[in-house]
Amino acid sequence: MSDSPVLKVQPLGFPWPTIDPFLFCVHHDDAYPRANAQMGPDASLAGRDIGQDFSRKDGWSMYHGQTVPGFPAHPHRGFETVTIVRRGLIDHSDSLGAAASFGGGDVQWLTAGGGVVHSEMFPLLRRDADNPLELFQIWLNLPAASKMAKAHFTMFWSQDIARLRTTDAEGRETEVTCIAGALPGGADLAPLAPPPDSWAARASADVAIWTLRMAPGAQWTLPAATGQATRRMLYFFRGEVLRVDGREIPGPAAIELRAGSVVELLNAGPSTGELLLLQGRPIGEPVAQYGPFVMNTQAEISQAMQDYRRTQFGGWPWPDAAPVHGSGDGRFARHPDGREERPAAAGTD
C-alpha cells in the first residue's frame, strides 16, 4: 500500500528503536516492592548481578544501583536527556551542583553539551505499600554547532505541561500530553520552552514529544507534521490492538509513520491504549558514539574521553556516587546558582 501512512512496524525491545534526531529511548516500568529503611527494596537481592542488574526478576531491576535502584554518577557529552517520570520518583544530582526530586508526570530536560556527570536514583519511599516506577528516558542529539554548548538543567513540572483532552463522537476520551511540539488547539496548548541550545528550540526542527492515552474504542486524528523532512515514530507500548488508518497493529510495536500524513488512530483493544510519539527533522550529521559520549567523529570521542579523565566535567560535589535526597523535601529542583523551585501543586500524568 504505497499510500499507507505506515512506513515500518518493529517490535519493542530494550531499548526501543529510534530515528534521527533521536538516539535512544527506553521505557522503565518497574513493580518495586515495599521500601526498606535505606530506601531500597525490602526484598532479597540474591540472584541479581548487583551493579549491573537488568534482570526484571520479580518485575523490577536494580540497574546499576547497589542499595537504591537507579544509575549512579555517569558522564554525558554531545546530546540531551529528556526524562519523563509517570509514576514514582527520581532523585537527580549532577556535577553542576544541581539537584532535583521529581515524579508524577514531571519532566527533566538536561542538555549535556560539553559535558556533565549526573546520577539518577530511584528511591523507594513507601514502607507500607509497593513502589511502582514508570518513566521514559529519551536521548535527543545535538547538532555539531551545539555539541560543546554549556550544560543546561531544566525542569517541567507536571501541572505546567500542556495537555489536550478530546472526546470522539462516541464520547470516548483521548488525552495527549505535550512535552515538546505544539498541539493543535490554540495558544493555551503551547509547549514549554526547551533548553536554548536544544535541536527542539529551532522551529524548523519540528521536534515533538507527546504521550497519548486512549480509552478503549477511542478514536483520535493525529495531525500532519509541519516540516517537509520531518520523520515520525509512534510507540504503541500499552494496549492490545491499534488501528492506524484502518490497519490493525498488535502491541507492543514501534510504528514509523509518514510524517506529512494526517493519521486516524483507533484503540481497537479492550483496555486503555498508551503511546509515545517522537518526531523531528533529522540533523543529518555523522554520529560517532562511545557509551555516554555522542559526537561527530572518532577524534572528538577520543577528546571527550581525555577531557573527562582530566576534568571529570567539573568534578563530583556529592558525598557518594548515588546520592538520594530523602523523603522529607518533596518534589524540588535546585539549580547550579542555588535557585530553588518547587511545583505549585501536585500533578499527574
Short mmCIF file of C-alpha atoms in Angstrom, two decimals:
data_model
loop_
_atom_site.label_atom_id
_atom_site.label_comp_id
_atom_site.label_asym_id
_atom_site.label_seq_id
_atom_site.Cartn_x
_atom_site.Cartn_y
_atom_site.Cartn_z
CA MET A 1 0.00 0.00 0.00
CA SER A 2 2.07 2.86 -1.31
CA ASP A 3 -0.32 5.46 0.08
CA SER A 4 -0.34 4.00 3.60
CA PRO A 5 0.95 6.33 6.32
CA VAL A 6 2.63 3.31 7.94
CA LEU A 7 6.21 3.03 6.71
CA LYS A 8 7.55 0.37 9.08
CA VAL A 9 6.49 -1.70 12.09
CA GLN A 10 9.07 -3.10 14.52
CA PRO A 11 8.87 -4.95 17.83
CA LEU A 12 9.61 -3.05 21.02
CA GLY A 13 12.77 -4.33 22.68
CA PHE A 14 15.14 -2.73 25.17
CA PRO A 15 15.95 -0.04 24.18
CA TRP A 16 13.32 0.98 21.64
CA PRO A 17 14.33 1.67 18.00
CA THR A 18 14.79 5.37 17.21
CA ILE A 19 15.28 7.63 14.21
CA ASP A 20 17.38 10.81 13.75
CA PRO A 21 17.35 13.24 15.63
CA PHE A 22 16.68 10.78 18.50
CA LEU A 23 19.45 8.47 19.63
CA PHE A 24 17.89 6.32 22.34
CA CYS A 25 14.56 5.66 24.01
CA VAL A 26 13.86 3.36 26.91
CA HIS A 27 10.74 2.65 28.96
CA HIS A 28 11.36 1.64 32.57
CA ASP A 29 8.30 0.07 34.17
CA ASP A 30 9.30 -1.49 37.48
CA ALA A 31 6.99 -3.00 40.09
CA TYR A 32 9.19 -2.27 43.10
CA PRO A 33 8.06 -3.76 46.42
CA ARG A 34 7.83 -2.02 49.78
CA ALA A 35 10.87 0.01 50.84
CA ASN A 36 13.42 -0.82 53.48
CA ALA A 37 15.00 1.75 55.81
CA GLN A 38 17.65 2.62 53.18
CA MET A 39 15.03 3.48 50.50
CA GLY A 40 15.86 0.30 48.64
CA PRO A 41 13.60 -2.71 48.03
CA ASP A 42 12.57 -4.66 51.12
CA ALA A 43 13.32 -7.92 49.35
CA SER A 44 16.25 -10.24 48.88
CA LEU A 45 18.76 -9.21 46.22
CA ALA A 46 20.03 -12.77 45.89
CA GLY A 47 20.42 -13.93 42.31
CA ARG A 48 20.88 -10.43 40.93
CA ASP A 49 24.08 -9.14 39.31
CA ILE A 50 24.29 -6.14 41.62
CA GLY A 51 25.78 -3.14 39.85
CA GLN A 52 24.56 -4.48 36.52
CA ASP A 53 21.07 -5.81 37.19
CA PHE A 54 18.69 -5.52 34.23
CA SER A 55 17.07 -8.86 35.03
CA ARG A 56 13.48 -7.72 35.70
CA LYS A 57 13.40 -10.52 38.28
CA ASP A 58 10.06 -10.31 40.14
CA GLY A 59 9.11 -7.43 37.80
CA TRP A 60 11.91 -5.00 38.69
CA SER A 61 15.62 -4.31 38.31
CA MET A 62 18.29 -2.62 40.41
CA TYR A 63 20.10 -1.38 37.26
CA HIS A 64 23.49 -0.01 38.40
CA GLY A 65 22.30 0.68 41.94
CA GLN A 66 23.77 -1.17 44.91
CA THR A 67 21.23 -0.31 47.64
CA VAL A 68 18.79 2.05 45.91
CA PRO A 69 17.83 1.20 42.32
CA GLY A 70 19.00 3.53 39.58
CA PHE A 71 22.02 4.90 37.81
CA PRO A 72 24.85 6.31 39.96
CA ALA A 73 27.18 9.02 38.67
CA HIS A 74 27.99 8.72 34.96
CA PRO A 75 29.10 11.25 32.30
CA HIS A 76 27.47 12.54 29.13
CA ARG A 77 28.64 14.77 26.27
CA GLY A 78 27.12 15.85 22.98
CA PHE A 79 23.37 15.28 23.39
CA GLU A 80 20.37 15.81 25.68
CA THR A 81 18.41 13.58 28.03
CA VAL A 82 14.64 14.04 28.36
CA THR A 83 13.28 12.08 31.34
CA ILE A 84 9.50 11.75 31.74
CA VAL A 85 8.52 10.24 35.09
CA ARG A 86 4.97 8.94 35.07
CA ARG A 87 4.95 7.11 38.41
CA GLY A 88 7.44 7.03 41.26
CA LEU A 89 10.30 9.42 41.91
CA ILE A 90 13.78 10.18 40.56
CA ASP A 91 16.48 11.85 42.62
CA HIS A 92 18.86 13.73 40.32
CA SER A 93 22.31 15.09 41.25
CA ASP A 94 24.96 16.43 38.90
CA SER A 95 28.42 17.90 38.51
CA LEU A 96 26.94 21.37 38.04
CA GLY A 97 25.80 21.20 41.66
CA ALA A 98 22.16 20.89 40.62
CA ALA A 99 19.77 18.52 42.38
CA ALA A 100 16.14 17.55 41.95
CA SER A 101 13.49 15.17 43.12
CA PHE A 102 10.71 14.77 40.58
CA GLY A 103 7.91 12.44 39.51
CA GLY A 104 4.18 12.16 38.90
CA GLY A 105 4.30 13.49 35.32
CA ASP A 106 7.28 15.85 35.80
CA VAL A 107 9.95 16.05 33.11
CA GLN A 108 13.63 16.83 33.38
CA TRP A 109 15.41 18.10 30.26
CA LEU A 110 19.20 18.08 30.58
CA THR A 111 21.47 19.47 27.88
CA ALA A 112 24.76 17.64 28.45
CA GLY A 113 26.52 19.77 25.82
CA GLY A 114 30.25 19.97 26.50
CA GLY A 115 29.97 17.63 29.46
CA VAL A 116 28.09 16.82 32.64
CA VAL A 117 28.11 14.00 35.17
CA HIS A 118 24.80 13.07 36.76
CA SER A 119 23.18 10.38 38.83
CA GLU A 120 19.56 9.24 38.56
CA MET A 121 18.44 7.23 41.56
CA PHE A 122 15.02 5.72 42.21
CA PRO A 123 14.40 5.99 45.98
CA LEU A 124 11.56 3.86 47.30
CA LEU A 125 9.69 5.96 49.85
CA ARG A 126 6.76 3.81 50.94
CA ARG A 127 7.41 1.16 53.56
CA ASP A 128 3.72 0.25 53.87
CA ALA A 129 2.95 -0.33 50.18
CA ASP A 130 4.55 -1.17 46.83
CA ASN A 131 6.58 1.49 44.98
CA PRO A 132 5.86 1.29 41.23
CA LEU A 133 8.13 3.33 38.95
CA GLU A 134 7.45 4.19 35.33
CA LEU A 135 9.49 6.53 33.17
CA PHE A 136 10.78 7.22 29.70
CA GLN A 137 14.31 8.37 29.04
CA ILE A 138 14.90 9.82 25.60
CA TRP A 139 18.23 10.93 24.14
CA LEU A 140 17.92 13.81 21.67
CA ASN A 141 21.01 14.51 19.61
CA LEU A 142 22.68 17.93 19.36
CA PRO A 143 23.99 19.28 16.06
CA ALA A 144 27.73 19.80 15.71
CA ALA A 145 27.38 23.53 16.35
CA SER A 146 25.85 22.84 19.78
CA LYS A 147 27.69 19.74 20.95
CA MET A 148 30.03 21.75 23.18
CA ALA A 149 27.32 24.11 24.47
CA LYS A 150 27.24 24.88 28.15
CA ALA A 151 25.38 22.21 30.11
CA HIS A 152 21.84 23.28 31.00
CA PHE A 153 19.34 21.86 33.50
CA THR A 154 15.58 22.41 33.06
CA MET A 155 12.52 21.13 34.94
CA PHE A 156 9.00 20.91 33.53
CA TRP A 157 6.55 20.44 36.40
CA SER A 158 3.56 18.27 35.59
CA GLN A 159 0.87 20.89 36.12
CA ASP A 160 2.65 23.30 33.72
CA ILE A 161 2.78 20.83 30.82
CA ALA A 162 0.20 21.29 28.07
CA ARG A 163 -2.47 18.60 27.79
CA LEU A 164 -5.20 18.15 25.23
CA ARG A 165 -8.30 16.16 26.23
CA THR A 166 -10.76 15.31 23.49
CA THR A 167 -13.76 13.03 23.13
CA ASP A 168 -14.77 11.34 19.91
CA ALA A 169 -18.28 11.01 18.51
CA GLU A 170 -18.93 8.08 20.87
CA GLY A 171 -17.78 10.05 23.92
CA ARG A 172 -14.51 8.13 24.33
CA GLU A 173 -11.57 10.17 25.57
CA THR A 174 -8.04 10.66 24.30
CA GLU A 175 -5.52 12.65 26.32
CA VAL A 176 -2.36 14.00 24.68
CA THR A 177 0.47 15.31 26.87
CA CYS A 178 2.83 17.68 25.09
CA ILE A 179 6.47 17.75 26.25
CA ALA A 180 7.62 19.44 23.04
CA GLY A 181 5.98 20.46 19.79
CA ALA A 182 2.73 22.43 19.69
CA LEU A 183 -0.56 20.60 19.84
CA PRO A 184 -3.49 21.66 17.66
CA GLY A 185 -5.95 23.78 19.56
CA GLY A 186 -4.53 27.21 20.27
CA ALA A 187 -2.09 29.14 22.42
CA ASP A 188 -3.24 27.53 25.67
CA LEU A 189 -1.74 24.28 24.37
CA ALA A 190 1.67 25.79 23.62
CA PRO A 191 4.55 23.66 24.91
CA LEU A 192 7.06 24.84 27.49
CA ALA A 193 10.29 26.24 26.05
CA PRO A 194 13.05 23.66 25.55
CA PRO A 195 16.62 24.49 26.61
CA PRO A 196 18.17 27.21 24.44
CA ASP A 197 20.76 25.04 22.66
CA SER A 198 18.38 22.15 22.01
CA TRP A 199 17.57 21.00 18.48
CA ALA A 200 13.98 21.29 19.71
CA ALA A 201 14.48 25.05 20.25
CA ARG A 202 14.61 25.53 16.46
CA ALA A 203 11.13 25.84 15.00
CA SER A 204 12.40 24.40 11.71
CA ALA A 205 13.43 21.20 13.51
CA ASP A 206 9.74 20.33 14.05
CA VAL A 207 10.51 18.30 17.19
CA ALA A 208 7.57 16.79 19.05
CA ILE A 209 7.47 14.58 22.13
CA TRP A 210 3.91 13.59 23.04
CA THR A 211 2.31 10.85 25.08
CA LEU A 212 -1.19 9.62 24.25
CA ARG A 213 -3.68 7.80 26.43
CA MET A 214 -6.71 6.43 24.60
CA ALA A 215 -9.79 4.89 26.20
CA PRO A 216 -10.97 1.54 24.82
CA GLY A 217 -12.53 2.21 21.42
CA ALA A 218 -11.35 5.84 21.34
CA GLN A 219 -10.57 7.49 18.02
CA TRP A 220 -8.21 10.44 17.51
CA THR A 221 -6.80 12.16 14.45
CA LEU A 222 -3.04 12.65 14.56
CA PRO A 223 -2.32 15.88 12.65
CA ALA A 224 0.36 16.03 9.98
CA ALA A 225 3.77 17.34 10.93
CA THR A 226 4.60 20.78 9.60
CA GLY A 227 8.13 20.17 8.32
CA GLN A 228 8.82 18.76 4.86
CA ALA A 229 11.68 16.50 6.02
CA THR A 230 10.24 15.52 9.42
CA ARG A 231 10.34 11.88 10.50
CA ARG A 232 7.91 10.41 12.98
CA MET A 233 7.86 7.31 15.22
CA LEU A 234 4.84 6.19 17.23
CA TYR A 235 5.44 3.70 20.04
CA PHE A 236 2.37 1.63 20.96
CA PHE A 237 3.60 0.34 24.31
CA ARG A 238 0.41 -0.47 26.22
CA GLY A 239 -2.75 -2.00 24.80
CA GLU A 240 -3.75 -4.86 22.56
CA VAL A 241 -4.52 -3.54 19.07
CA LEU A 242 -4.10 -0.12 17.48
CA ARG A 243 -5.86 0.64 14.21
CA VAL A 244 -3.76 3.05 12.12
CA ASP A 245 -5.74 4.34 9.14
CA GLY A 246 -7.59 1.03 9.15
CA ARG A 247 -4.53 -1.21 9.53
CA GLU A 248 -4.60 -3.26 12.73
CA ILE A 249 -1.26 -3.38 14.54
CA PRO A 250 -0.94 -5.57 17.63
CA GLY A 251 1.01 -4.11 20.52
CA PRO A 252 3.63 -3.58 21.61
CA ALA A 253 5.14 -2.06 18.45
CA ALA A 254 7.22 0.81 17.10
CA ILE A 255 5.45 2.31 14.09
CA GLU A 256 7.27 4.64 11.73
CA LEU A 257 4.72 6.94 10.10
CA ARG A 258 4.77 9.17 7.08
CA ALA A 259 5.09 12.46 8.97
CA GLY A 260 3.26 14.53 6.39
CA SER A 261 0.11 12.42 6.62
CA VAL A 262 -2.95 13.00 8.77
CA VAL A 263 -3.44 9.66 10.54
CA GLU A 264 -6.62 8.22 12.06
CA LEU A 265 -5.86 6.29 15.24
CA LEU A 266 -8.31 3.94 16.94
CA ASN A 267 -7.65 1.96 20.10
CA ALA A 268 -9.24 -1.31 18.98
CA GLY A 269 -8.43 -3.23 22.15
CA PRO A 270 -10.49 -3.75 25.31
CA SER A 271 -8.13 -1.81 27.61
CA THR A 272 -6.63 1.68 27.68
CA GLY A 273 -4.05 2.21 24.95
CA GLU A 274 -0.90 4.26 25.55
CA LEU A 275 1.54 5.65 23.03
CA LEU A 276 4.64 7.82 22.82
CA LEU A 277 5.27 9.96 19.74
CA LEU A 278 8.75 11.19 18.80
CA GLN A 279 9.22 13.32 15.71
CA GLY A 280 11.72 15.75 14.30
CA ARG A 281 13.67 16.86 11.28
CA PRO A 282 16.83 14.77 11.07
CA ILE A 283 20.05 16.53 12.00
CA GLY A 284 21.67 14.56 9.19
CA GLU A 285 25.24 14.65 10.52
CA PRO A 286 27.66 11.77 11.17
CA VAL A 287 27.19 10.13 14.57
CA ALA A 288 30.16 8.76 16.48
CA GLN A 289 29.20 7.20 19.80
CA TYR A 290 31.10 5.60 22.61
CA GLY A 291 28.79 4.80 25.51
CA PRO A 292 27.67 8.11 27.05
CA PHE A 293 29.54 10.31 24.53
CA VAL A 294 27.93 11.18 21.18
CA MET A 295 29.96 13.31 18.79
CA ASN A 296 30.51 13.58 15.03
CA THR A 297 33.95 11.97 14.69
CA GLN A 298 36.07 9.37 16.45
CA ALA A 299 38.66 12.07 17.13
CA GLU A 300 36.01 14.01 19.08
CA ILE A 301 35.15 10.85 21.03
CA SER A 302 38.82 10.45 21.97
CA GLN A 303 38.91 14.10 23.04
CA ALA A 304 35.79 13.60 25.17
CA MET A 305 37.39 10.67 26.95
CA GLN A 306 40.57 12.66 27.57
CA ASP A 307 38.61 15.66 28.83
CA TYR A 308 36.58 13.51 31.18
CA ARG A 309 39.66 11.82 32.61
CA ARG A 310 41.32 15.22 33.08
CA THR A 311 38.43 17.34 34.39
CA GLN A 312 35.63 14.95 35.42
CA PHE A 313 33.42 17.58 33.73
CA GLY A 314 33.65 19.83 36.75
CA GLY A 315 34.09 17.20 39.43
CA TRP A 316 31.57 15.46 41.66
CA PRO A 317 30.41 17.63 44.58
CA TRP A 318 28.37 14.89 46.31
CA PRO A 319 29.46 12.61 49.17
CA ASP A 320 28.97 9.42 47.16
CA ALA A 321 28.18 8.31 43.61
CA ALA A 322 24.50 7.57 44.29
CA PRO A 323 23.03 10.36 46.44
CA VAL A 324 19.36 10.35 47.37
CA HIS A 325 17.56 13.33 48.81
CA GLY A 326 15.32 11.68 51.35
CA SER A 327 11.58 11.72 51.77
CA GLY A 328 11.04 14.98 53.63
CA ASP A 329 11.74 17.55 50.91
CA GLY A 330 9.05 16.60 48.40
CA ARG A 331 9.47 17.49 44.73
CA PHE A 332 12.00 20.24 44.10
CA ALA A 333 14.78 21.43 41.81
CA ARG A 334 17.90 23.23 42.98
CA HIS A 335 19.81 24.92 40.18
CA PRO A 336 23.58 25.36 39.92
CA ASP A 337 23.25 29.01 41.00
CA GLY A 338 21.42 27.95 44.18
CA ARG A 339 17.98 28.99 42.97
CA GLU A 340 15.32 26.58 44.14
CA GLU A 341 11.97 25.86 42.56
CA ARG A 342 9.04 23.67 43.53
CA PRO A 343 5.81 22.75 41.78
CA ALA A 344 2.87 24.84 42.89
CA ALA A 345 0.71 21.75 43.35
CA ALA A 346 0.90 18.03 42.85
CA GLY A 347 0.46 16.96 39.25
CA THR A 348 -0.38 13.74 37.50
CA ASP A 349 0.25 12.41 34.03
#
